[in-house]
Structures are given as structure tokens and as C-alpha cells.
């Protein structure tokens, strides 16, 4: 041991002073303390006297010296740290310390606050915080020879601050979560309640007070709660509450009840939930829970219930995956079941369905189950008393997360009366169509002699005074108009009856338009309209029935002529539509136009624009519906446009374009032929019709025989061997078909040209007469030109079917 007398600089200094004095310094770079440079001795004596933790690192290796205050910082590195190089003492943090040391040895002074270090050998885990200064120590020659460190450990302070921060953050989080809860309860309109069962005091959030119509904030008790309940619900609530507070049952309090507002008298529906809280002894001390105003939901439910009841609607729920069916009492009644006869599965339900509808019901149920489709169907059920009832059933299918059908909820309503009414309406509609068809047909019969008679009168040239000529002209125009009306009527009836068969020919669009225009030209001219038909590409073809398409465009042109004041303009256009595969026909006029709210309806049957009554030129409101039906039967569509009253109208027709080469054009205008004198038999039970027809034929230079029934016709043919027979179909006794069969059976009848002359003009009627042995079928009132064409093509003695 070194004597303190020899070592005045190591005198005192507490434990470290003693340790430094007794330390064997000979093994260190410092050597014995007596030989230390004066500057080191001074520094050593300084730290030994100081209270604050101080440390010296001397020499190139920074040999460690420290005082008592510093022992705590070193932890279990003390006492070995004394006299050892700093790099060894602070091995675990040397990477952080070395740059500091180097900086100080270069002469810098450093200072740090709350610097964290992860120190080994400490009783508590890091980080450990220090505030310290690093200063250079000079040797006796004034050169930097070591570092001098004054350090304070601040771990406790830093941790304290951290804890305070954490506490503040926690407080903040708590406040935020409370706020979130508040917002959530506000949005969901939930209110909390808390009942102390020891004194029956009740804590209610303000919202709960509102639900009970309490406008004050006085203290409340359980009695206030019960007093606020609707008398009808009080017993039920009391029972549920008792079950929740009963230590033996401890049931969840979950109930909906009505409250009658104490101060406002309003009745509100409340949904409440809660539970009892029990003490160690098992007694219920508190009950807490939530309450929510569900008045609006209850009102809706009630309204729905009333609606279902009033409309006799039953509802069901089908758990598809478990094949479990539940339905309400109303549905029981709709299936004719008595109370207690519950249906629980799909099979039970299907067994109640009428056998004729069962397969389809099963098919649709399976489709809902397999594809998740909704259910919608009308079907019949048979009641136990055997009566048949119609039901309309609609179900919505809900899927599980894997996309499989899980449940179906639906409703069912009795539509028996509706179905019967619908059937009756359909029947009435059919009867009306039949009536219209018969009416039109019957109107044609008297028109036939009128038309033929007029034709005759017009051909008695020179013998009529001029006023009679004018009258004849008027009669001819009126008669043509009437024929058109009757034709339209017959067409609409036949379209409705599905009796129109269309040809599917490739037709020249240009020819269709030209022929339609030709048919309406007289009317257009009579009304002084300027008519323009824009050039149509002759290569464009439309697929369809020539007669019908000419009729479509003709009707549109006819309307344009009618609904355009005298001297207007009518334009007809045809070309390729922008839509691929379609052609577009346009008929535009400068007429009275169509109000926008009527544009869609003018194509409906019997619809006429009210505002046009003054302009009505006679019509039944069926021309456009014939147009629409015929165009749609061709696979096309129609549309009307107009900027409004007085702004003219534009009708558009889209039709499928024909790809095939042109095969047929519309029938070319009749070529008047001169016929040879023929012997012709006219057979018609309508004497006027027969006679006028005979007169026309005689005027044409033919020899005419008349018969008014089938038997007479057969006798005349046998005796006189006519070249042509015009034979009415609808006759009493032998009808036209039967007469035709007899005529065809006569020897030498092969050269006889047999022409059916009838009011029935449908394709089916024509087919029937050809099958019965007729060569041709003409529809009354017959067009005289057509008769002429027929006769012009006949030469006596030549085989028939050459027309
Ligand atoms: P109508 O026999 O009355 O002409 P339509 O079915 O042909 O029957 O037409 C129905 C209604 O549509 C007509 O009554 C008329 O009011 C209106 N309408 C048809 N075409 C035109 C048009 N070009 N301009 C103005 N209104 C028209």
C-alpha cells in the first residue's frame, strides 16, 4: 500500500480515494501515482473531492479514473474499471463513445443531454440516459492527454417524463373512445340506463328521459319507469325484469314495450336490453342496459301488417339449405289450410299445388335453389273442398357467402278473381276481334255491287249529264275511302287473330316506295301537296311481303296527306339505316304535327290525337297500329317524331335488309289487256252483286251467265260450258267450296277457270280456296282491273292455270 503522505493528490476521496491509493498502478500505462504528471495529479485530486460523478480517461488508451459519485454509473463494472482502458470498460457502447473520445482528444469540448446508452451490468434494463460534458485534459506541456467527463444519470427523470407522456396519451385515447361511444350511441339512438336496486334509484341518459316524455332532470326511480309504461305492456315488462334480476334465473332482459310520455302524452315504442348484476352473496344489486326508440320501425311494421292483412297477402320464409319452410296464418288461409295444419317443407307445399301446375312449380323452385334466381309464378291450389284458387307467388332468394342459395323470403296473394276477370277480358277482346272481322267482311259484300255499279255508270260515256259525272266522281272517292276503312278494320282483326302470313321475299326498296306513292298520289294531288321522293339506291333490298310493305308506306303517306293542311310538302326517303343490317324509310310532312305526349300512343289501336279532331278526314285510328304490327311482324320497328303542333311530323320505319339477290318486286302495275269474248258464269247469292258484276263483264264484251246458288251453277256449267266461273264462297245451300268440288268433278272441267270471289281475303282463306279447286282468289269488293286482267289472260279451250 502507498502512503497517503507520498500521494497528496490522492488524499481523501472516500471509497475511491482509498481504492486509488491502494491500487497497483505499476501494471498500467500511468505507472505509480508519484510519477504522474502534475496535470493528472491535479485532475485526480479534483474528481476525488467532487460530489458529482466524474471520470478521467488518461493517455492514448484513456486509462480510467473515477470518483465515488461515478460508481453508480459503472454498475458492476466497478471496481474492475479502475486503471483499465476506456475501450474495455465501455466495450458494449464503445462504438458510440469512441467518436466522442476522438473528438475530445482532438481538443473539442462536448456536452450532451439525456443521451441514451444500453449499458451492461446495470440492475435495470436500458436504455439509460445521461447528461454529460466531455472536456480535454492537458498534460504539463499543454498537449491534450486525456478526457475529463462530468456525468449525471437522468434515466429516472426521462422515464418519469415518458410515463407522463404515456399517461397523457392514454387519457387522450380514453377521451377519444368515450367520444366515439357517445357518437355511436347518438347515431344509433341508444340510451343507457343504470338501476341501483338497493335504493331503486335510476340513472337515465337524457335521451331515455325523452323516450318517457320526461322534460325535467329530477332524480328518477324504478317507480317512475313502471309508471311510464303503457298499461297493456306493464305486466309483460315486469315479468321480464323480474326474470333478469332473479338470482336463480339471471335471464337477459330483452323486450319491446310502449311508453306513454309523462309530460307529452306521446306513445313511443322502446326496445330495451339489459342484465342484472349480482354481489358475492348472489343478490341482485344493480341492473344496467340500453334502450332505443323504435317507434318508426314499429309503425312501418304495423303498416306492413295492415297492408298484408288488407290485401290478403301471406308471407313465407324458406330455409333452402335446411329445406325448412315457415309461413304465416294468412298463407295458411290462402292454401285453404285450417289452423294447425302447418306446412314445414317444400314437399308439403308442393303437394297442395294443383297437379297441372306442380311440375312447373317444382322446376322453378329447383332453379331458385340451384342458381339463386328469384321465384315468380301464378299457379293453382286446390282447397280441401275441391275448389280451385289462383295464387301469385313472389320470392326473393338470398345467397350465402359462397354464392349458394341460402334462404328465400316471399309473399303470396290470391288472384282468383283477377285471373277470372282477365280471362273474361281476353274473351271479350277475342269476341270483339271476331266481331270486327265479321263486320268488315259483311261490309265488303254490299260494297262489291256498289263498286261494280259505279264502274258501270262511269263507263256509260256521254250519256250522263255533267252534274251526274261530278256526283259519280264524289261517290267513287267516298267509296274508295270506305273500302280502305273496311280493309284496315279487317287487317287489324286478322293481325290480332294471328291470321296474317307474310311472304319473305327480297324486294327492291325503291319499287316498294314507288308503288306506295302511286297508290296515294291521287289523294296527295287532290290536297295540292308538293311531293318529293328522294333518290333511292336501286340496289337496296328489303326482306318481306310486297303487298304489306306497300300498305305500310301507303298508310304513312296517306296520313301525311290527311294531316297536312292543303298545299304542304310531303317527303319520302329510303336508304340504309345506321344500324347494321337495317334499312330506314322516312315519311316527313309539314303538317299539323303531333304533341310530344302523344308520340308514343299514336301507334296504339283506335287512338286519335284529340287536338286533331278538327282535321279528321275520316278514320278509325287504326292505320298506324296496322303499320306498327306489320313492321314488327317483319322484324322491324317504327317511331314518330314531331317538334309539336304545327311543326310537321316524321315517321320512321326500320326494316331488315335483304342480303339475297333481288328476286321479286312488288306486283307491277296492271297492264290493260284486251280479252277475247268469253263465256263467263257469275255465281253469287247476293243478286245485286251478281248482276252488277254481270253488267261489267258484258260491258267488257263477254257473254255472261248468272246463277244464285251452287246447284244452279253446276247445271249451267254442264249445259253451257263457260270458260270462267266467278264463284261466291259464302252461299246458303252448297257453299262455294262444295260447288267448286262438284264443278271440278264434271267432265271437261279441266279447262274451266274457277275464280273465288269472296269477302274472306286472308292468306289462310286463299290457301283454302286453292285447295278446294279454285284457280284464283279475288277479294270483294273486287277491283275491276283485276277482273279484267284475269279475263285478258284466258283463251277459250286453253288449259287453265295459265293466268
Ligand atoms: P287515323 O285513321 O285517325 O288516321 P291512324 O292510326 O293512322 O288513324 O293515326 C292515329 C292518329 O295519329 C291520327 O288520328 C292523327 O291524330 C295522328 N297522326 C297520324 N299521322 C299523322 C301525321 N302525319 N301528322 C299528324 N298527326 C298524325
PDB file of N, CA and C in Angstrom, residues 676-725:
ATOM      1  N   UNK A 676    -110.395 -11.693-125.323  1.00  0.00           N
ATOM      2  CA  UNK A 676    -111.339 -12.203-126.308  1.00  0.00           C
ATOM      3  C   UNK A 676    -112.699 -12.338-125.643  1.00  0.00           C
ATOM      4  N   UNK A 677    -113.725 -12.486-126.474  1.00  0.00           N
ATOM      5  CA  UNK A 677    -115.068 -12.669-125.900  1.00  0.00           C
ATOM      6  C   UNK A 677    -115.127 -14.057-125.270  1.00  0.00           C
ATOM      7  N   UNK A 678    -115.484 -14.064-123.993  1.00  0.00           N
ATOM      8  CA  UNK A 678    -115.529 -15.333-123.267  1.00  0.00           C
ATOM      9  C   UNK A 678    -116.937 -15.561-122.744  1.00  0.00           C
ATOM     10  N   UNK A 679    -117.231 -16.845-122.473  1.00  0.00           N
ATOM     11  CA  UNK A 679    -118.494 -17.123-121.769  1.00  0.00           C
ATOM     12  C   UNK A 679    -118.137 -17.240-120.280  1.00  0.00           C
ATOM     13  N   UNK A 680    -118.776 -16.385-119.490  1.00  0.00           N
ATOM     14  CA  UNK A 680    -118.420 -16.291-118.066  1.00  0.00           C
ATOM     15  C   UNK A 680    -119.662 -16.528-117.216  1.00  0.00           C
ATOM     16  N   UNK A 681    -119.517 -17.377-116.202  1.00  0.00           N
ATOM     17  CA  UNK A 681    -120.631 -17.593-115.268  1.00  0.00           C
ATOM     18  C   UNK A 681    -120.343 -16.862-113.959  1.00  0.00           C
ATOM     19  N   UNK A 682    -121.288 -16.062-113.504  1.00  0.00           N
ATOM     20  CA  UNK A 682    -121.137 -15.371-112.219  1.00  0.00           C
ATOM     21  C   UNK A 682    -122.118 -16.006-111.226  1.00  0.00           C
ATOM     22  N   UNK A 683    -121.606 -16.497-110.105  1.00  0.00           N
ATOM     23  CA  UNK A 683    -122.456 -17.165-109.118  1.00  0.00           C
ATOM     24  C   UNK A 683    -122.375 -16.396-107.796  1.00  0.00           C
ATOM     25  N   UNK A 684    -123.493 -15.826-107.375  1.00  0.00           N
ATOM     26  CA  UNK A 684    -123.497 -15.086-106.093  1.00  0.00           C
ATOM     27  C   UNK A 684    -124.921 -15.045-105.571  1.00  0.00           C
ATOM     28  N   UNK A 685    -125.102 -15.344-104.285  1.00  0.00           N
ATOM     29  CA  UNK A 685    -126.462 -15.316-103.751  1.00  0.00           C
ATOM     30  C   UNK A 685    -126.943 -13.887-103.574  1.00  0.00           C
ATOM     31  N   UNK A 686    -126.008 -12.944-103.511  1.00  0.00           N
ATOM     32  CA  UNK A 686    -126.378 -11.524-103.453  1.00  0.00           C
ATOM     33  C   UNK A 686    -126.669 -11.073-104.905  1.00  0.00           C
ATOM     34  N   UNK A 687    -127.957 -10.901-105.188  1.00  0.00           N
ATOM     35  CA  UNK A 687    -128.341 -10.654-106.579  1.00  0.00           C
ATOM     36  C   UNK A 687    -127.737  -9.356-107.109  1.00  0.00           C
ATOM     37  N   UNK A 688    -127.726  -8.315-106.278  1.00  0.00           N
ATOM     38  CA  UNK A 688    -127.151  -7.039-106.726  1.00  0.00           C
ATOM     39  C   UNK A 688    -125.711  -7.226-107.149  1.00  0.00           C
ATOM     40  N   UNK A 689    -124.970  -7.957-106.311  1.00  0.00           N
ATOM     41  CA  UNK A 689    -123.555  -8.169-106.600  1.00  0.00           C
ATOM     42  C   UNK A 689    -123.412  -8.950-107.909  1.00  0.00           C
ATOM     43  N   UNK A 690    -124.225  -9.999-108.063  1.00  0.00           N
ATOM     44  CA  UNK A 690    -124.118 -10.827-109.256  1.00  0.00           C
ATOM     45  C   UNK A 690    -124.452 -10.015-110.502  1.00  0.00           C
ATOM     46  N   UNK A 691    -125.514  -9.231-110.384  1.00  0.00           N
ATOM     47  CA  UNK A 691    -125.958  -8.513-111.576  1.00  0.00           C
ATOM     48  C   UNK A 691    -124.996  -7.405-111.986  1.00  0.00           C
ATOM     49  N   UNK A 692    -124.506  -6.653-111.005  1.00  0.00           N
ATOM     50  CA  UNK A 692    -123.568  -5.577-111.379  1.00  0.00           C
ATOM     51  C   UNK A 692    -122.307  -6.164-111.983  1.00  0.00           C
ATOM     52  N   UNK A 693    -121.871  -7.289-111.433  1.00  0.00           N
ATOM     53  CA  UNK A 693    -120.681  -7.947-111.963  1.00  0.00           C
ATOM     54  C   UNK A 693    -120.960  -8.388-113.413  1.00  0.00           C
ATOM     55  N   UNK A 694    -122.161  -8.913-113.621  1.00  0.00           N
ATOM     56  CA  UNK A 694    -122.515  -9.364-114.965  1.00  0.00           C
ATOM     57  C   UNK A 694    -122.483  -8.190-115.936  1.00  0.00           C
ATOM     58  N   UNK A 695    -122.995  -7.056-115.454  1.00  0.00           N
ATOM     59  CA  UNK A 695    -123.028  -5.888-116.337  1.00  0.00           C
ATOM     60  C   UNK A 695    -121.621  -5.436-116.719  1.00  0.00           C
ATOM     61  N   UNK A 696    -120.723  -5.475-115.733  1.00  0.00           N
ATOM     62  CA  UNK A 696    -119.341  -5.070-116.019  1.00  0.00           C
ATOM     63  C   UNK A 696    -118.745  -5.992-117.079  1.00  0.00           C
ATOM     64  N   UNK A 697    -119.022  -7.284-116.890  1.00  0.00           N
ATOM     65  CA  UNK A 697    -118.423  -8.247-117.804  1.00  0.00           C
ATOM     66  C   UNK A 697    -119.008  -8.077-119.220  1.00  0.00           C
ATOM     67  N   UNK A 698    -120.309  -7.818-119.247  1.00  0.00           N
ATOM     68  CA  UNK A 698    -120.933  -7.623-120.565  1.00  0.00           C
ATOM     69  C   UNK A 698    -120.357  -6.389-121.235  1.00  0.00           C
ATOM     70  N   UNK A 699    -120.149  -5.373-120.407  1.00  0.00           N
ATOM     71  CA  UNK A 699    -119.542  -4.144-120.939  1.00  0.00           C
ATOM     72  C   UNK A 699    -118.174  -4.436-121.550  1.00  0.00           C
ATOM     73  N   UNK A 700    -117.512  -5.422-120.987  1.00  0.00           N
ATOM     74  CA  UNK A 700    -116.191  -5.817-121.499  1.00  0.00           C
ATOM     75  C   UNK A 700    -116.327  -6.744-122.711  1.00  0.00           C
ATOM     76  N   UNK A 701    -117.540  -6.960-123.159  1.00  0.00           N
ATOM     77  CA  UNK A 701    -117.746  -7.725-124.390  1.00  0.00           C
ATOM     78  C   UNK A 701    -117.905  -9.216-124.161  1.00  0.00           C
ATOM     79  N   UNK A 702    -118.116  -9.633-122.910  1.00  0.00           N
ATOM     80  CA  UNK A 702    -118.216 -11.068-122.651  1.00  0.00           C
ATOM     81  C   UNK A 702    -119.670 -11.504-122.573  1.00  0.00           C
ATOM     82  N   UNK A 703    -119.847 -12.835-122.748  1.00  0.00           N
ATOM     83  CA  UNK A 703    -121.188 -13.405-122.613  1.00  0.00           C
ATOM     84  C   UNK A 703    -121.317 -13.851-121.164  1.00  0.00           C
ATOM     85  N   UNK A 704    -122.372 -13.398-120.479  1.00  0.00           N
ATOM     86  CA  UNK A 704    -122.433 -13.660-119.042  1.00  0.00           C
ATOM     87  C   UNK A 704    -123.662 -14.502-118.690  1.00  0.00           C
ATOM     88  N   UNK A 705    -123.411 -15.531-117.873  1.00  0.00           N
ATOM     89  CA  UNK A 705    -124.490 -16.346-117.325  1.00  0.00           C
ATOM     90  C   UNK A 705    -124.564 -16.045-115.829  1.00  0.00           C
ATOM     91  N   UNK A 706    -125.772 -16.106-115.257  1.00  0.00           N
ATOM     92  CA  UNK A 706    -125.923 -15.802-113.823  1.00  0.00           C
ATOM     93  C   UNK A 706    -126.512 -16.976-113.075  1.00  0.00           C
ATOM     94  N   UNK A 707    -126.019 -17.232-111.889  1.00  0.00           N
ATOM     95  CA  UNK A 707    -126.639 -18.223-111.004  1.00  0.00           C
ATOM     96  C   UNK A 707    -126.568 -17.684-109.591  1.00  0.00           C
ATOM     97  N   UNK A 708    -127.565 -18.054-108.741  1.00  0.00           N
ATOM     98  CA  UNK A 708    -127.579 -17.512-107.383  1.00  0.00           C
ATOM     99  C   UNK A 708    -127.407 -18.579-106.319  1.00  0.00           C
ATOM    100  N   UNK A 709    -127.155 -19.821-106.753  1.00  0.00           N
ATOM    101  CA  UNK A 709    -126.796 -20.859-105.786  1.00  0.00           C
ATOM    102  C   UNK A 709    -125.942 -21.911-106.476  1.00  0.00           C
ATOM    103  N   UNK A 710    -125.382 -22.821-105.690  1.00  0.00           N
ATOM    104  CA  UNK A 710    -124.412 -23.793-106.191  1.00  0.00           C
ATOM    105  C   UNK A 710    -125.033 -24.763-107.185  1.00  0.00           C
ATOM    106  N   UNK A 711    -126.227 -25.245-106.903  1.00  0.00           N
ATOM    107  CA  UNK A 711    -126.837 -26.257-107.765  1.00  0.00           C
ATOM    108  C   UNK A 711    -127.087 -25.678-109.158  1.00  0.00           C
ATOM    109  N   UNK A 712    -127.620 -24.419-109.164  1.00  0.00           N
ATOM    110  CA  UNK A 712    -127.888 -23.784-110.459  1.00  0.00           C
ATOM    111  C   UNK A 712    -126.583 -23.609-111.231  1.00  0.00           C
ATOM    112  N   UNK A 713    -125.517 -23.286-110.488  1.00  0.00           N
ATOM    113  CA  UNK A 713    -124.217 -23.082-111.126  1.00  0.00           C
ATOM    114  C   UNK A 713    -123.763 -24.369-111.814  1.00  0.00           C
ATOM    115  N   UNK A 714    -123.902 -25.497-111.090  1.00  0.00           N
ATOM    116  CA  UNK A 714    -123.449 -26.769-111.659  1.00  0.00           C
ATOM    117  C   UNK A 714    -124.248 -27.073-112.934  1.00  0.00           C
ATOM    118  N   UNK A 715    -125.567 -26.826-112.859  1.00  0.00           N
ATOM    119  CA  UNK A 715    -126.410 -27.106-114.020  1.00  0.00           C
ATOM    120  C   UNK A 715    -125.997 -26.257-115.218  1.00  0.00           C
ATOM    121  N   UNK A 716    -125.709 -24.960-114.964  1.00  0.00           N
ATOM    122  CA  UNK A 716    -125.333 -24.055-116.054  1.00  0.00           C
ATOM    123  C   UNK A 716    -123.998 -24.444-116.675  1.00  0.00           C
ATOM    124  N   UNK A 717    -123.077 -24.878-115.827  1.00  0.00           N
ATOM    125  CA  UNK A 717    -121.761 -25.252-116.365  1.00  0.00           C
ATOM    126  C   UNK A 717    -121.910 -26.503-117.247  1.00  0.00           C
ATOM    127  N   UNK A 718    -122.745 -27.438-116.740  1.00  0.00           N
ATOM    128  CA  UNK A 718    -122.941 -28.667-117.504  1.00  0.00           C
ATOM    129  C   UNK A 718    -123.497 -28.355-118.900  1.00  0.00           C
ATOM    130  N   UNK A 719    -124.445 -27.395-118.884  1.00  0.00           N
ATOM    131  CA  UNK A 719    -125.154 -27.114-120.132  1.00  0.00           C
ATOM    132  C   UNK A 719    -124.363 -26.181-121.056  1.00  0.00           C
ATOM    133  N   UNK A 720    -123.705 -25.178-120.504  1.00  0.00           N
ATOM    134  CA  UNK A 720    -123.139 -24.113-121.364  1.00  0.00           C
ATOM    135  C   UNK A 720    -121.619 -24.080-121.433  1.00  0.00           C
ATOM    136  N   UNK A 721    -120.971 -24.864-120.638  1.00  0.00           N
ATOM    137  CA  UNK A 721    -119.506 -24.976-120.689  1.00  0.00           C
ATOM    138  C   UNK A 721    -118.800 -23.613-120.732  1.00  0.00           C
ATOM    139  N   UNK A 722    -118.985 -22.770-119.687  1.00  0.00           N
ATOM    140  CA  UNK A 722    -118.311 -21.461-119.691  1.00  0.00           C
ATOM    141  C   UNK A 722    -116.783 -21.612-119.571  1.00  0.00           C
ATOM    142  N   UNK A 723    -116.071 -20.559-119.983  1.00  0.00           N
ATOM    143  CA  UNK A 723    -114.602 -20.609-119.867  1.00  0.00           C
ATOM    144  C   UNK A 723    -114.165 -20.207-118.443  1.00  0.00           C
ATOM    145  N   UNK A 724    -114.957 -19.329-117.828  1.00  0.00           N
ATOM    146  CA  UNK A 724    -114.568 -18.809-116.494  1.00  0.00           C
ATOM    147  C   UNK A 724    -115.798 -18.806-115.579  1.00  0.00           C
ATOM    148  N   UNK A 725    -115.595 -19.195-114.309  1.00  0.00           N
ATOM    149  CA  UNK A 725    -116.678 -19.066-113.335  1.00  0.00           C
ATOM    150  C   UNK A 725    -116.199 -18.195-112.167  1.00  0.00           C
TER     151      UNK A 725
END
